[in-house]
mmCIF file of C-alpha atoms in Angstrom:
data_model
loop_
_atom_site.group_PDB
_atom_site.id
_atom_site.type_symbol
_atom_site.label_atom_id
_atom_site.label_comp_id
_atom_site.label_asym_id
_atom_site.label_seq_id
_atom_site.Cartn_x
_atom_site.Cartn_y
_atom_site.Cartn_z
ATOM 1 C CA UNK J 30 101.826 129.211 133.557
ATOM 2 C CA UNK J 31 101.361 127.864 130.005
ATOM 3 C CA UNK J 32 100.671 130.308 127.193
ATOM 4 C CA UNK J 33 97.124 130.586 125.997
ATOM 5 C CA UNK J 34 96.523 129.988 122.274
ATOM 6 C CA UNK J 35 95.133 133.494 121.778
ATOM 7 C CA UNK J 36 98.310 135.008 123.352
ATOM 8 C CA UNK J 37 100.447 133.185 120.803
ATOM 9 C CA UNK J 38 98.205 134.327 117.947
ATOM 10 C CA UNK J 39 98.334 137.921 119.163
ATOM 11 C CA UNK J 40 102.123 137.790 119.407
ATOM 12 C CA UNK J 41 102.442 136.421 115.873
ATOM 13 C CA UNK J 42 100.109 139.163 114.598
ATOM 14 C CA UNK J 43 102.253 141.768 116.356
ATOM 15 C CA UNK J 44 105.362 140.273 114.757
ATOM 16 C CA UNK J 45 103.762 140.358 111.307
ATOM 17 C CA UNK J 46 102.705 143.989 111.833
ATOM 18 C CA UNK J 47 106.219 144.909 112.979
ATOM 19 C CA UNK J 48 107.766 143.263 109.929
ATOM 20 C CA UNK J 49 105.325 145.045 107.619
ATOM 21 C CA UNK J 50 106.135 148.360 109.291
ATOM 22 C CA UNK J 51 109.839 147.629 108.951
ATOM 23 C CA UNK J 52 109.410 146.976 105.230
ATOM 24 C CA UNK J 53 107.400 150.173 104.836
ATOM 25 C CA UNK J 54 110.070 152.150 106.685
ATOM 26 C CA UNK J 55 112.745 150.551 104.507
ATOM 27 C CA UNK J 56 110.913 151.764 101.394
ATOM 28 C CA UNK J 57 110.464 155.236 102.880
ATOM 29 C CA UNK J 58 114.162 155.450 103.748
ATOM 30 C CA UNK J 59 115.062 154.742 100.099
ATOM 31 C CA UNK J 60 112.832 157.512 98.702
ATOM 32 C CA UNK J 61 113.799 161.090 99.686
ATOM 33 C CA UNK J 62 110.335 162.478 98.908
ATOM 34 C CA UNK J 63 108.576 159.879 101.059
ATOM 35 C CA UNK J 64 111.193 160.433 103.763
ATOM 36 C CA UNK J 65 110.518 164.190 103.782
ATOM 37 C CA UNK J 66 106.747 163.626 103.814
ATOM 38 C CA UNK J 67 106.970 161.268 106.778
ATOM 39 C CA UNK J 68 109.167 163.660 108.755
ATOM 40 C CA UNK J 69 106.792 166.484 107.892
ATOM 41 C CA UNK J 70 103.913 164.468 109.389
ATOM 42 C CA UNK J 71 105.943 163.932 112.559
ATOM 43 C CA UNK J 72 106.697 167.649 112.686
ATOM 44 C CA UNK J 73 102.992 168.473 112.459
ATOM 45 C CA UNK J 74 102.247 166.171 115.380
ATOM 46 C CA UNK J 75 105.013 167.711 117.473
ATOM 47 C CA UNK J 76 103.891 171.220 116.560
ATOM 48 C CA UNK J 77 100.401 170.302 117.772
ATOM 49 C CA UNK J 78 101.804 168.951 121.050
ATOM 50 C CA UNK J 79 104.105 171.902 121.747
ATOM 51 C CA UNK J 80 101.451 174.576 122.488
ATOM 52 C CA UNK J 81 99.561 172.127 124.697
ATOM 53 C CA UNK J 82 102.700 171.467 126.729
ATOM 54 C CA UNK J 83 103.389 175.202 126.966
ATOM 55 C CA UNK J 84 99.924 175.860 128.381
ATOM 56 C CA UNK J 85 100.278 172.904 130.756
ATOM 57 C CA UNK J 86 103.658 174.214 131.915
ATOM 58 C CA UNK J 87 102.309 177.729 132.526
ATOM 59 C CA UNK J 88 99.211 176.554 134.380
ATOM 60 C CA UNK J 89 101.240 174.119 136.477
ATOM 61 C CA UNK J 90 103.663 176.896 137.353
ATOM 62 C CA UNK J 91 100.837 179.211 138.431
ATOM 63 C CA UNK J 92 99.176 176.533 140.535
ATOM 64 C CA UNK J 93 102.352 175.192 142.167
ATOM 65 C CA UNK J 94 103.694 178.642 142.978
ATOM 66 C CA UNK J 95 100.339 179.613 144.417
ATOM 67 C CA UNK J 96 100.251 176.786 146.951
ATOM 68 C CA UNK J 97 101.416 178.067 150.326
ATOM 69 C CA UNK J 98 101.925 176.097 153.505
ATOM 70 C CA UNK J 99 101.976 177.600 156.985
ATOM 71 C CA UNK J 100 105.475 178.708 157.838
ATOM 72 C CA UNK J 101 106.586 179.162 154.220
ATOM 73 C CA UNK J 102 108.866 181.959 153.341
ATOM 74 C CA UNK J 103 108.312 183.766 150.027
ATOM 75 C CA UNK J 104 110.703 181.570 148.031
ATOM 76 C CA UNK J 105 109.549 178.140 149.300
ATOM 77 C CA UNK J 106 106.655 177.704 146.797
ATOM 78 C CA UNK J 107 109.009 178.592 143.927
ATOM 79 C CA UNK J 108 111.551 176.039 145.101
ATOM 80 C CA UNK J 109 108.924 173.324 145.342
ATOM 81 C CA UNK J 110 107.469 174.188 141.932
ATOM 82 C CA UNK J 111 110.878 173.964 140.214
ATOM 83 C CA UNK J 112 110.803 170.195 140.625
ATOM 84 C CA UNK J 113 107.607 170.119 138.565
ATOM 85 C CA UNK J 114 108.558 172.875 136.089
ATOM 86 C CA UNK J 115 112.016 171.557 135.174
ATOM 87 C CA UNK J 116 110.886 168.343 133.432
ATOM 88 C CA UNK J 117 108.242 170.229 131.448
ATOM 89 C CA UNK J 118 110.773 172.873 130.390
ATOM 90 C CA UNK J 119 113.190 170.131 129.434
ATOM 91 C CA UNK J 120 110.509 168.353 127.388
ATOM 92 C CA UNK J 121 109.718 171.587 125.538
ATOM 93 C CA UNK J 122 113.411 172.125 124.763
ATOM 94 C CA UNK J 123 113.620 168.584 123.439
ATOM 95 C CA UNK J 124 110.545 169.075 121.262
ATOM 96 C CA UNK J 125 111.983 172.276 119.793
ATOM 97 C CA UNK J 126 115.304 170.553 119.151
ATOM 98 C CA UNK J 127 113.527 167.547 117.663
ATOM 99 C CA UNK J 128 111.544 169.781 115.299
ATOM 100 C CA UNK J 129 114.694 171.442 113.989
ATOM 101 C CA UNK J 130 116.541 168.120 113.730
ATOM 102 C CA UNK J 131 113.690 166.556 111.734
ATOM 103 C CA UNK J 132 113.826 169.438 109.295
ATOM 104 C CA UNK J 133 117.622 169.176 108.980
ATOM 105 C CA UNK J 134 117.352 165.453 108.425
ATOM 106 C CA UNK J 135 114.888 165.880 105.559
ATOM 107 C CA UNK J 136 117.158 168.440 103.864
ATOM 108 C CA UNK J 137 120.260 166.334 104.362
ATOM 109 C CA UNK J 138 118.533 163.237 102.997
ATOM 110 C CA UNK J 139 117.762 165.047 99.761
ATOM 111 C CA UNK J 140 121.293 166.527 99.668
ATOM 112 C CA UNK J 141 122.699 163.022 100.079
ATOM 113 C CA UNK J 142 120.957 161.785 96.922
ATOM 114 C CA UNK J 143 122.078 164.868 95.001
ATOM 115 C CA UNK J 144 125.656 164.364 96.168
ATOM 116 C CA UNK J 145 125.598 160.690 95.133
ATOM 117 C CA UNK J 146 124.389 161.653 91.647
ATOM 118 C CA UNK J 147 127.001 164.410 91.410
ATOM 119 C CA UNK J 148 129.773 162.048 92.535
ATOM 120 C CA UNK J 149 128.823 159.456 89.922
ATOM 121 C CA UNK J 150 128.720 162.112 87.203
ATOM 122 C CA UNK J 151 132.079 163.577 88.294
ATOM 123 C CA UNK J 152 133.724 160.156 88.313
ATOM 124 C CA UNK J 153 132.448 159.395 84.820
ATOM 125 C CA UNK J 154 133.770 162.733 83.578
ATOM 126 C CA UNK J 155 137.172 162.137 85.169
ATOM 127 C CA UNK J 156 137.361 158.662 83.655
ATOM 128 C CA UNK J 157 136.551 160.036 80.205
ATOM 129 C CA UNK J 158 139.169 162.758 80.655
ATOM 130 C CA UNK J 159 141.794 160.187 81.681
ATOM 131 C CA UNK J 160 140.968 158.034 78.677
ATOM 132 C CA UNK J 161 141.168 161.056 76.363
ATOM 133 C CA UNK J 162 144.572 162.055 77.746
ATOM 134 C CA UNK J 163 145.788 158.496 77.421
ATOM 135 C CA UNK J 164 144.752 158.357 73.746
ATOM 136 C CA UNK J 165 146.474 161.686 73.074
ATOM 137 C CA UNK J 166 149.627 160.518 74.804
ATOM 138 C CA UNK J 167 149.745 157.294 72.786
ATOM 139 C CA UNK J 168 149.130 159.153 69.518
ATOM 140 C CA UNK J 169 151.776 161.826 70.277
ATOM 141 C CA UNK J 170 154.620 159.400 70.997
ATOM 142 C CA UNK J 171 156.357 158.548 67.659
ATOM 143 C CA UNK J 172 157.711 155.108 67.063
ATOM 144 C CA UNK J 173 161.496 155.202 67.402
ATOM 145 C CA UNK J 174 163.608 152.963 65.340
ATOM 146 C CA UNK J 175 166.499 151.415 67.170
ATOM 147 C CA UNK J 176 169.807 151.929 65.341
ATOM 148 C CA UNK J 177 171.255 148.698 64.041
ATOM 149 C CA UNK J 178 174.838 148.026 64.867
ATOM 150 C CA UNK J 179 176.609 145.652 62.578
ATOM 151 C CA UNK J 180 178.275 142.780 64.361
ATOM 152 C CA UNK J 181 181.556 143.264 62.469
ATOM 153 C CA UNK J 182 182.006 146.794 63.816
ATOM 154 C CA UNK J 183 181.158 145.742 67.313
ATOM 155 C CA UNK J 184 183.876 143.134 67.613
ATOM 156 C CA UNK J 185 186.605 145.067 65.783
ATOM 157 C CA UNK J 186 189.719 145.857 67.780
ATOM 158 C CA UNK J 187 191.809 148.968 67.214
ATOM 159 C CA UNK J 188 195.548 149.285 66.996
ATOM 160 C CA UNK J 189 197.422 149.241 70.284
ATOM 161 C CA UNK J 190 197.650 152.703 71.808
ATOM 162 C CA UNK J 191 199.927 154.274 74.376
ATOM 163 C CA UNK J 192 199.218 154.327 78.075
ATOM 164 C CA UNK J 193 198.496 158.069 77.993
ATOM 165 C CA UNK J 194 195.572 157.541 75.581
ATOM 166 C CA UNK J 195 193.861 154.903 77.696
ATOM 167 C CA UNK J 196 191.727 157.444 79.618
ATOM 168 C CA UNK J 197 190.179 158.854 76.453
ATOM 169 C CA UNK J 198 189.634 155.688 74.390
ATOM 170 C CA UNK J 199 188.954 153.135 77.088
ATOM 171 C CA UNK J 200 185.533 152.201 75.923
#
């Protein structure tokens, strides 16, 4: 079936919206204050959802455990209700974990920027210290003059000596 022109226009609008959202998220990720504000908004939404899910879980539990069928033993309604309660309990655990993880993420994002600034400052200080030590080392080393040996003394031969003196005067 060929695409309708309005379907193509809607898809291109969705793509443009997605790209704009991506750019906005990119800007938020670069700014720790905006990042914390956005995560705080998400936390508020989740904190609004959590009590609603808790009430839903409790009411569902009461209803499901109250439904009895002929021939049930006392534990049968509880067993049947577990299949409904477990996903809701799991969702509440995930929401609680998500709330704490969002808070940790906001703190760690700010700590990351502080650590980057501290690392840059520490590296500059170390570089200055290395340069200072290098200047001190160069200034402390005196210039040594190499002793000049006259060529006449170097090539002069001594009188012949005995074999017993060879070990001491061999050079």
